Each structure stands twice: as C-alpha cells, then as structure tokens.
CSV table of C-alpha atoms in Angstrom, one decimal:
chain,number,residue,atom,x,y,z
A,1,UNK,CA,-0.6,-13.5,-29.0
A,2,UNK,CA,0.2,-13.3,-26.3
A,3,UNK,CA,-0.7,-16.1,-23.5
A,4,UNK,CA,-2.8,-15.2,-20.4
A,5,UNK,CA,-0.8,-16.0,-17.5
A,6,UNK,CA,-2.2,-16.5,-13.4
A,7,UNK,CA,0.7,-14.9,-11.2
A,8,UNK,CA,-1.1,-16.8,-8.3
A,9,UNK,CA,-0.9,-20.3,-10.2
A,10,UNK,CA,1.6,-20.9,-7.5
A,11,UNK,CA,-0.2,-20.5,-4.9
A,12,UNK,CA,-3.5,-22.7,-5.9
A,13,UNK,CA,-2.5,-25.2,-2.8
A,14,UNK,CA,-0.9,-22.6,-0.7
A,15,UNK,CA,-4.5,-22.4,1.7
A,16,UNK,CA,-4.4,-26.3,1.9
A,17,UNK,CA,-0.5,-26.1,2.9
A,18,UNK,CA,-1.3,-23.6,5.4
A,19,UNK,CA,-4.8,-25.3,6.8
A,20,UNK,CA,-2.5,-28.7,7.1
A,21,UNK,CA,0.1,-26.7,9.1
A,22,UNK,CA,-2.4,-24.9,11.1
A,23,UNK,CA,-4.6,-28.1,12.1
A,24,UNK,CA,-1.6,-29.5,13.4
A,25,UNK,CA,-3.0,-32.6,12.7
A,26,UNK,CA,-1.3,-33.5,9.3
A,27,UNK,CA,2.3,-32.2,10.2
A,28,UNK,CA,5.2,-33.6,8.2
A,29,UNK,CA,6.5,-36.8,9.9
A,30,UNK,CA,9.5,-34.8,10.3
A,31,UNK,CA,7.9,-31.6,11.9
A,32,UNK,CA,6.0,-34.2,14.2
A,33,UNK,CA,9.4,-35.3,14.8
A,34,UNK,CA,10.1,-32.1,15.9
A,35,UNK,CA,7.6,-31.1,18.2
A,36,UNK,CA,7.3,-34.0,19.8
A,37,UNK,CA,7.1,-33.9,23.0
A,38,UNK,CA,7.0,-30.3,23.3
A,39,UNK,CA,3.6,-29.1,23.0
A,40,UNK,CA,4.8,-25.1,23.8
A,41,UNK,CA,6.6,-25.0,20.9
A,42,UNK,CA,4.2,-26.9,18.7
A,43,UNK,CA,1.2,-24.7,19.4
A,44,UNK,CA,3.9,-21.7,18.9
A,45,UNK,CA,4.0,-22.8,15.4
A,46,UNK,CA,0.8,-23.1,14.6
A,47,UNK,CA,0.1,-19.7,16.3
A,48,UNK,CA,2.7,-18.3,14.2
A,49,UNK,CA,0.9,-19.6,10.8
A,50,UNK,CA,-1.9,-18.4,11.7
A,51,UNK,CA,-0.5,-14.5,12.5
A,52,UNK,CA,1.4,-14.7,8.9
A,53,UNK,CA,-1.4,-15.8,7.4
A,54,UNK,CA,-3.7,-13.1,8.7
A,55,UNK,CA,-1.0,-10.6,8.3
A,56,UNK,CA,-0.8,-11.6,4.5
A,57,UNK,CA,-4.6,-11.5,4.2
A,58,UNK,CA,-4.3,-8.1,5.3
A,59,UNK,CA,-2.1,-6.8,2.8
A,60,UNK,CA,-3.8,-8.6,0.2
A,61,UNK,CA,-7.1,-7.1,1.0
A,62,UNK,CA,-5.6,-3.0,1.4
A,63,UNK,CA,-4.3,-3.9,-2.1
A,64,UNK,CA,-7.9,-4.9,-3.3
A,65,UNK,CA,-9.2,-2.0,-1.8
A,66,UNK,CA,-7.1,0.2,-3.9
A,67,UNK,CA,-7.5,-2.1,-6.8
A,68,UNK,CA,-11.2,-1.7,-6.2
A,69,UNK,CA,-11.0,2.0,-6.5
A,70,UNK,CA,-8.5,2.3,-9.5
A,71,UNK,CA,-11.1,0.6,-11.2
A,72,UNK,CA,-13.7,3.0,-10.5
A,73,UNK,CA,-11.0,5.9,-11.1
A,74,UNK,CA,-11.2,4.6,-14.9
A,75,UNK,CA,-15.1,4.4,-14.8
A,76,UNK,CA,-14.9,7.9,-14.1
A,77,UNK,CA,-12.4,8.3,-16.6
A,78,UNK,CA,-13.4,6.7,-19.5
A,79,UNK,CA,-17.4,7.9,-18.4
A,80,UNK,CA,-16.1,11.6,-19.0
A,81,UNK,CA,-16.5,12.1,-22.3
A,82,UNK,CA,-12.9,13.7,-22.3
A,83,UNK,CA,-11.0,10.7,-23.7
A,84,UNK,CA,-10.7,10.0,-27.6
A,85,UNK,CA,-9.4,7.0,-29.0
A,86,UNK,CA,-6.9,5.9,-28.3
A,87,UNK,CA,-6.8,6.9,-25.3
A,88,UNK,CA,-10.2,6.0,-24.5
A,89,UNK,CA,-9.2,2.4,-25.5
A,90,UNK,CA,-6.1,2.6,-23.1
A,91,UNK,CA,-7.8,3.5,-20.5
A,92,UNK,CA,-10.5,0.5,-20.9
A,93,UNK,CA,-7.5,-2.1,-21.4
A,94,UNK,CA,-5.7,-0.8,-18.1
A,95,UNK,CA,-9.5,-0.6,-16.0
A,96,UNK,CA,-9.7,-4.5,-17.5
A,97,UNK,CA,-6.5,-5.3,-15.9
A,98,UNK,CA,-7.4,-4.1,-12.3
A,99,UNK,CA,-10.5,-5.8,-12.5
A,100,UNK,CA,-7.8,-9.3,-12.9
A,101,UNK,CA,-5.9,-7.7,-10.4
A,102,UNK,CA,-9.1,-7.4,-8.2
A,103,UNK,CA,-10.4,-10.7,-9.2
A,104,UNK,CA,-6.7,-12.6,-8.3
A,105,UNK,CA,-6.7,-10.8,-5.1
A,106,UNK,CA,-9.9,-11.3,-3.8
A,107,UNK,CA,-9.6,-15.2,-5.1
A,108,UNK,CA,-6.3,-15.6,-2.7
A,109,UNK,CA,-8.5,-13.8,0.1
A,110,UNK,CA,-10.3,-16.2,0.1
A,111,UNK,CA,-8.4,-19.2,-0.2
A,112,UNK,CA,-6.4,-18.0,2.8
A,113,UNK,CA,-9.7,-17.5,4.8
A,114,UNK,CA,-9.9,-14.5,5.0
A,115,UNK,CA,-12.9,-12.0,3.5
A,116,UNK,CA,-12.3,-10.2,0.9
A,117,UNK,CA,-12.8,-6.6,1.0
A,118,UNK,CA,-15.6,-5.0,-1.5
A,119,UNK,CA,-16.1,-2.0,-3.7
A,120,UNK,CA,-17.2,0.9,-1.6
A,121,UNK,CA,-20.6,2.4,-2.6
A,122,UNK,CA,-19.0,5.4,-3.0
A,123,UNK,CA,-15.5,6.7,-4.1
A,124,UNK,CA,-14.5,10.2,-4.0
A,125,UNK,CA,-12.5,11.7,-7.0
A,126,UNK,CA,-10.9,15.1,-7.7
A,127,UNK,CA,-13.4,15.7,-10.1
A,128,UNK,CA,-13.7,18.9,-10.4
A,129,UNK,CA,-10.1,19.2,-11.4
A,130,UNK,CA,-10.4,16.6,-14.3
A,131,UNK,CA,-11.7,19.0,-17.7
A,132,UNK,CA,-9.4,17.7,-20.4
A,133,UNK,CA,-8.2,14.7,-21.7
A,134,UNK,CA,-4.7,15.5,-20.5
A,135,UNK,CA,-6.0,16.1,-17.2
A,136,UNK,CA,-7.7,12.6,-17.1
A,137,UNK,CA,-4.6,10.9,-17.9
A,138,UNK,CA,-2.5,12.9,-15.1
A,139,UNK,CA,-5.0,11.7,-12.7
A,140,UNK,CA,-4.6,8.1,-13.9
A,141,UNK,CA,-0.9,8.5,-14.4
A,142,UNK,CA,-0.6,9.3,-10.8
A,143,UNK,CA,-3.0,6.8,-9.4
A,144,UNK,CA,-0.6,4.2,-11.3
A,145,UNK,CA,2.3,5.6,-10.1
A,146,UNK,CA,1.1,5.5,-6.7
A,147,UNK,CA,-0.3,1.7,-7.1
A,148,UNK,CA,3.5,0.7,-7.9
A,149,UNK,CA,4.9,2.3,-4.7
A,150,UNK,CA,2.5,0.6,-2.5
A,151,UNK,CA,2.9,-2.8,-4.3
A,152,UNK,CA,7.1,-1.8,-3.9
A,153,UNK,CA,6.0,-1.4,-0.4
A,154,UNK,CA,3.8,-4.5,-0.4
A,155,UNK,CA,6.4,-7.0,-1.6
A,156,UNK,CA,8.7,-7.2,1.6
A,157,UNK,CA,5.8,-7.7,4.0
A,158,UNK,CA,4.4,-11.1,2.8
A,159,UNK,CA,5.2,-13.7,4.9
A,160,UNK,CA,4.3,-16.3,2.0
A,161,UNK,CA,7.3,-15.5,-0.7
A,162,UNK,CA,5.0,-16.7,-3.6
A,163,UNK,CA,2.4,-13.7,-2.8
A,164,UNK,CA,5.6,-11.4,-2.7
A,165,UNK,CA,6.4,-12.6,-6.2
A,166,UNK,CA,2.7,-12.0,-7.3
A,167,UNK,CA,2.7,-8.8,-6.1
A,168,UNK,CA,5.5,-8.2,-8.2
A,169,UNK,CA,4.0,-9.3,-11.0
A,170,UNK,CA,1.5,-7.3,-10.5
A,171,UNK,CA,3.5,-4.2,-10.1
A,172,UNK,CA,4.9,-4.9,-13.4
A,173,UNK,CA,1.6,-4.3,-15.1
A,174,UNK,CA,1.0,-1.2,-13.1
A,175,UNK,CA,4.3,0.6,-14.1
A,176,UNK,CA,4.0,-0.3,-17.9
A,177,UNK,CA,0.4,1.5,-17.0
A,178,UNK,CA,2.0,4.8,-15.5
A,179,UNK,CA,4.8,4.6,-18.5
A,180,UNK,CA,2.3,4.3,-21.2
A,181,UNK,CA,0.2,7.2,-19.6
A,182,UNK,CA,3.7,9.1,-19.4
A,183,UNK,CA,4.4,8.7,-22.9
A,184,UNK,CA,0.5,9.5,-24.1
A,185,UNK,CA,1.1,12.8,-22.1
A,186,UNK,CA,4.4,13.8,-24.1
A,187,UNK,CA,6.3,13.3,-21.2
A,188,UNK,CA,9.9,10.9,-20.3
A,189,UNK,CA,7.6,7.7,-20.1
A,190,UNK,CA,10.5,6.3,-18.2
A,191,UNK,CA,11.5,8.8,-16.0
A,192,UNK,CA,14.4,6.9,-13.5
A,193,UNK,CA,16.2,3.7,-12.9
A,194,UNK,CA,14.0,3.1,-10.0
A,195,UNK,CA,11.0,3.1,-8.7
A,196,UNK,CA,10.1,3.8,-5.1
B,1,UNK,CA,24.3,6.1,8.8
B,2,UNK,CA,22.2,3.3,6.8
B,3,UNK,CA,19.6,2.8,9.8
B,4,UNK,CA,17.6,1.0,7.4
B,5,UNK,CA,19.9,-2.1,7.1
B,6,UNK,CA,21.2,-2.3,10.4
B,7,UNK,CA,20.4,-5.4,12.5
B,8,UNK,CA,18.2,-5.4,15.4
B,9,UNK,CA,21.4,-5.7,17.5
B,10,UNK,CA,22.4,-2.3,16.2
B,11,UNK,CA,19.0,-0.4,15.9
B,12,UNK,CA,19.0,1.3,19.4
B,13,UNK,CA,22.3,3.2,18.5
B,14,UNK,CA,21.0,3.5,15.0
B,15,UNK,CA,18.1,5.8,16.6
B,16,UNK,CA,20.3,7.8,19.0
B,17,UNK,CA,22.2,8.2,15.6
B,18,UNK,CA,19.6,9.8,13.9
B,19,UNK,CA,18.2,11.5,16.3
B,20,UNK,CA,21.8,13.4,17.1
B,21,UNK,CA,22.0,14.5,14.0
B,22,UNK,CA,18.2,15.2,12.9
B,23,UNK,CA,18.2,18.3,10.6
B,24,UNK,CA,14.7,19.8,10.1
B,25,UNK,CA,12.6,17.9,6.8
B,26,UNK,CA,13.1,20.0,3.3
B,27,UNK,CA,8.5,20.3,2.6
B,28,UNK,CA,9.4,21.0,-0.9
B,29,UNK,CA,11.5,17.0,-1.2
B,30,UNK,CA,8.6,15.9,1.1
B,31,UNK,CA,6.2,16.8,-1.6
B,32,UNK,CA,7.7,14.1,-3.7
B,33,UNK,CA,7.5,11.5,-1.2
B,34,UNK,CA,3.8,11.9,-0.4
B,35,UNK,CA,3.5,10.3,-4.2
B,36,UNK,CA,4.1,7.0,-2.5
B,37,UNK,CA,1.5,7.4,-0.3
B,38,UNK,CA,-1.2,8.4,-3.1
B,39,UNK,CA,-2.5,5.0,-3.8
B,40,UNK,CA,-4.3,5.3,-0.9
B,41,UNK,CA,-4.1,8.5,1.3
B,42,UNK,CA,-5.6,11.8,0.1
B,43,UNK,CA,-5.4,15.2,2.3
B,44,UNK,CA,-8.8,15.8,2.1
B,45,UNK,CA,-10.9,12.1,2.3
B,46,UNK,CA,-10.6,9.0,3.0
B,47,UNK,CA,-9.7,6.5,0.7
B,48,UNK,CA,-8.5,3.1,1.5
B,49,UNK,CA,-6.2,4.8,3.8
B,50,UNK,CA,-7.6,7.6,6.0
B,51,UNK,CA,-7.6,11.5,5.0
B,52,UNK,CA,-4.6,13.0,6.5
B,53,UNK,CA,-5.7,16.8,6.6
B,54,UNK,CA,-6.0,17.9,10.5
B,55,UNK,CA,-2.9,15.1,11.4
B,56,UNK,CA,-1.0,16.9,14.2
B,57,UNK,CA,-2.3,16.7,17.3
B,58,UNK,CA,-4.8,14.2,16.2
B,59,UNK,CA,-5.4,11.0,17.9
B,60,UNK,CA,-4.0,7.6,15.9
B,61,UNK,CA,-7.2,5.9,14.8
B,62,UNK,CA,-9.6,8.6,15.1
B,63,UNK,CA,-10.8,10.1,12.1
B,64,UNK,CA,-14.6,9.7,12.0
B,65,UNK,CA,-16.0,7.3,9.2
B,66,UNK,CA,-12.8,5.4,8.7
B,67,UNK,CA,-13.0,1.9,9.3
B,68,UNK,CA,-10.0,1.8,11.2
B,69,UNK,CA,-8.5,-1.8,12.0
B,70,UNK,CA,-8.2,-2.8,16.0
B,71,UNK,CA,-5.1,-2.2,16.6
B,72,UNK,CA,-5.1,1.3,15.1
B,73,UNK,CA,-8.4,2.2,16.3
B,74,UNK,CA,-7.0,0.9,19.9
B,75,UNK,CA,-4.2,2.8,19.7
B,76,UNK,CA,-3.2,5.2,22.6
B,77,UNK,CA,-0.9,7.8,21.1
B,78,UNK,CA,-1.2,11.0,19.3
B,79,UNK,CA,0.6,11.9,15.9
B,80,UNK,CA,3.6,14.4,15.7
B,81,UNK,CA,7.2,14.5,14.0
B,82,UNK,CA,7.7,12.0,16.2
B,83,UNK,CA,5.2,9.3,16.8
B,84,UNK,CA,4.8,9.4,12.8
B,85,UNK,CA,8.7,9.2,12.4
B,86,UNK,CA,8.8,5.8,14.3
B,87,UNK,CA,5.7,4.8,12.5
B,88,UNK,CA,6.8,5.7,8.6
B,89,UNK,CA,10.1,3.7,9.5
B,90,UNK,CA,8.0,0.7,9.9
B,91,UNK,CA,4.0,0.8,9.8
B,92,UNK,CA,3.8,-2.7,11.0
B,93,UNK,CA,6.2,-2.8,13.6
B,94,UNK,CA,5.3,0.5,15.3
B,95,UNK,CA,1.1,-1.3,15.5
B,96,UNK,CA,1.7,-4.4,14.6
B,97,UNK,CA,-1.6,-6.0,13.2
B,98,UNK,CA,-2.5,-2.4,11.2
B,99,UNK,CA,-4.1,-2.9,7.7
B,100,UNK,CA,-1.2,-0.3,6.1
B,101,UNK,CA,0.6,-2.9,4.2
B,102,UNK,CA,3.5,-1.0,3.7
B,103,UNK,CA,7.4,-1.8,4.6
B,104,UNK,CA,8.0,2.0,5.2
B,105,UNK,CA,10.4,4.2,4.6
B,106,UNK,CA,14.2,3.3,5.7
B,107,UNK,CA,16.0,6.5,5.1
B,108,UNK,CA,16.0,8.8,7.9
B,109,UNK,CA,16.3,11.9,5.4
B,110,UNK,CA,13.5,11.1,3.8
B,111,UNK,CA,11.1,10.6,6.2
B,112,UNK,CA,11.9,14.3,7.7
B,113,UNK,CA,11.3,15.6,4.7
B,114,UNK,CA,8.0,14.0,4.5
B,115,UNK,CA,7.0,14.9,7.9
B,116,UNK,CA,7.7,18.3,7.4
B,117,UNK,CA,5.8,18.3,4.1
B,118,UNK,CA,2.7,17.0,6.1
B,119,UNK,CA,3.3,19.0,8.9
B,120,UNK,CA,2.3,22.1,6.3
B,121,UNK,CA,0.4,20.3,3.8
B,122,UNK,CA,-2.5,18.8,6.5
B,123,UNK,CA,-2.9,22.4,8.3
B,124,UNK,CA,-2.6,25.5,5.4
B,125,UNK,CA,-2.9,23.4,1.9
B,126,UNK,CA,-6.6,24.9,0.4
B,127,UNK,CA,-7.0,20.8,0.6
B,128,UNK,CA,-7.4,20.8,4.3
B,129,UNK,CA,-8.5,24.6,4.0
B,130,UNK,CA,-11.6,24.1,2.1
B,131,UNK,CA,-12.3,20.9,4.7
C-alpha cells in the first residue's frame, strides 16, 4: 500500500504567510524593526510579495492548463476503443493522476488568490493520426514527455521554493508516466540520464 | 562560453560572445528541442500556448483567438532569429509578466538549432501547409 501523499501539504499556510506579509500590518517585530521609518522600502516589500506571488500564480495556472488538457488527451484516449487491457487500465490510472495534479494546482491557485484557470470547451487533438493502440500510446508518451520538460522548466521560476519542490514532485509522476508508456511501446523506457 | 551561468555583471559580453561566433541552427537538432515545447505549443493550434505555424514576421501577441496575457498581447515587436533568440533565453525576462512559465533555454547552440527548426517548420511543414 502505498500512502497517498499531498506535495502541497507544505504549503497549506503559505497564502496566510503571504496575506500577513502583504497587509503589512502583521509584519514580524523584527521586519517592523526593519522598515521602520522607512516607508519606501516597506511598501517596496510588499510590492515585491505581491509580484512573486502573481508571478507564481501564473505558472501554476499554465501548468493547470496543460494539466487540464492531458486529462482530456486520455479521455480521448481511453474513449477510442483502441486500447486493451492493460493498457486501457494504464491509461485510466495516469488520466486519474492529472486530475490530482489538476485538483492540487487549482487548490494553491486559489489559496494564493489568484483564479484558477478551467477546462476549455474544446481541445484539439491529432486525431486523425491516432488508429492503433501503439499510436495512442505515442501520443500520450509524448504529451508526458513534454509535461516533464515544462515542469523542468517550471521549477526554477517559483519564487515560493516549496511550489518549486511540488512541482517536482509532480514531475516525478509524469516521467514514470512517459517511462511506463516507453516500455508498453517496446522501446528503452529510460532513454538518458537526464531529462530536459 | 557557458552564457547560461554567467552573472549579470558578465552577460553583456556574454551576448557579444555569442553573437561573434553564431553559426547557423542545425533544423534537424532543432527538431528535438521543439519536444520541450509540446506540452503546450502545437504548429498548427493553439493550445495552452499559442500555434506557432505563420511565426516569422508575425507580430508577438497576435494570433487571433489566443487569450494572450497583457504583457504579451502589449507587446511591440515582431518575431525573428532574433527577437525569439532573446526571448527562448529567458521567456520571463525578455516580457516579464508573460503566462509562459518557462526558465528557457541557456545554451546558445541550442536555441539556434531550434530557431532554425521553426524558421522551416512554421512556413513549409504540411502542419502549417494544410492551415
């Protein structure tokens, strides 16, 4: 068994941290210290709050779009009648785990402010190129592999080091996705050292 | 020259650097590289990022039916080799306040050989053909 874990569980106060900063009301006695007396630099700091925390609530909600539309990508998948078990299972597993991913993102969205975005109406696919079960599995394997690379390129960006660690964690999941895809297709399910 | 890890101090030489000695992008490497990018770009539509087919010579901001953020949709330049090199080297710097949450590529090398993939793939790939 094997337990359900919340990569976020760190970050459960981090919108009440950041609204205390922000206010500047209930600063720190220290960082009162600090700015006191120097209103420039005080309102600087809560300026500068705010930006990282939008700029975080940005990433956060490009990665929920693409979460978003990973999940539909194995709709479409899983709806094509091309899978057999297993894959067919696979494929529902790894749609349930962007839907957490989804859910955890949108959740932090929100508890930094900001809106979360939501599922388009309408996703395009390369359907017409999907018309065996190998093919299905190429499409996903590529959607994963792409879904690590902007998470790689994700990490660096947040402002917040917790959500930099959670992205990671969530990258994790996504490249045991594009391995286990890898492997299912008789390809090197591990192709490099690296990831980029 | 590792542009990617030199300090701010050093950056302005680091460019000159890499501009001195810019060899034209390998499309076929660039191929490659466009994998990071498929999480969200296609050619052909737009997904969470925009389409990328018809790229060159195209305003920044301005495909139709994207829901661009301000800044990108504000912005006042037009793509080339150029314009995307500074921007691929860092998305956030280059328009600060875009919604592509992505560090960008460091390596000089790499991002010629994706621009030069593009610069083929957006105009004569059937993708951008059919479109």
């Amino acid at each position: 068994m094997i337990a359900r874990i919340n990569p976020f569980a760190a970050l459960e106060d981090i919108g009440r941290r950041r609204f205390i900063l922000g206010s500047g009301a209930l600063l720190s006695a220290s960082a009162v210290a600090l700015l006191a007396g120097r209103p420039a630099l005080a309102a600087e700091y809560g300026k500068k709050k705010g930006a990282d925390t939008q700029s975080d609530v940005r990433i956060l909600n490009t990665a929920l779009g693409a979460e978003l539309e990973a999940i539909a990508a194995y709709g479409v998948g899983a709806g094509s009648g091309l899978l057999q078990k297993p894959a067919l299972d696979l494929a529902l597993q790894f749609q349930g785990q962007h839907k957490e991913h989804a859910d955890v993102l949108a959740k932090t969205v929100r508890k930094l402010g900001g809106t979360p975005t939501e599922a388009k109406a309408r996703y395009e696919f390369p359907t017409d190129q999907l018309k065996t079960q190998a093919d299905v599995l190429g499409f996903a394997a590529g959607l994963e592999k792409g879904a690590v690379s902007a998470y790689l390129g994700a990490v660096p960006l947040f402002r917040e080091r917790e959500l930099a660690k959670a992205a990671a964690s969530i990258l994790g999941d996504e490249a045991m996705h594009w391995a286990i895809l890898r492997q299912a297709l008789g390809e090197n399910p591990v192709p490099a050292a690296f990831v980029a | 020259m590792r542009c990617g890890l030199a300090v701010a101090l050093l950056a302005a030489q680091c460019s000159i650097a890499a501009a001195s000695t810019s060899v034209p992008g390998d499309p076929a490497r660039g191929a490659a590289i466009y994998d990071r990018c498929t999480a969200c770009h296609a050619l052909a539509y737009n997904r969470t990022g925009p389409k990328h087919c018809g790229l060159f010579g195209r305003r920044a901001g301005s495909v139709p039916g994207f829901d661009y953020s301000p800044a990108m949709a504000q912005a006042k330049f037009t793509w080339n080799a150029e314009t995307l090199d500074r921007f691929l080297k860092n998305p956030g710097r280059t328009v600060p306040g875009t919604t592509m949450g992505y560090a960008g590529i460091a390596d000089p090398r790499e991002r010629a050989d994706l621009i030069a993939w593009l610069r083929q793939a957006t105009t004569e790939s059937p993708d951008c053909r059919r479109h």
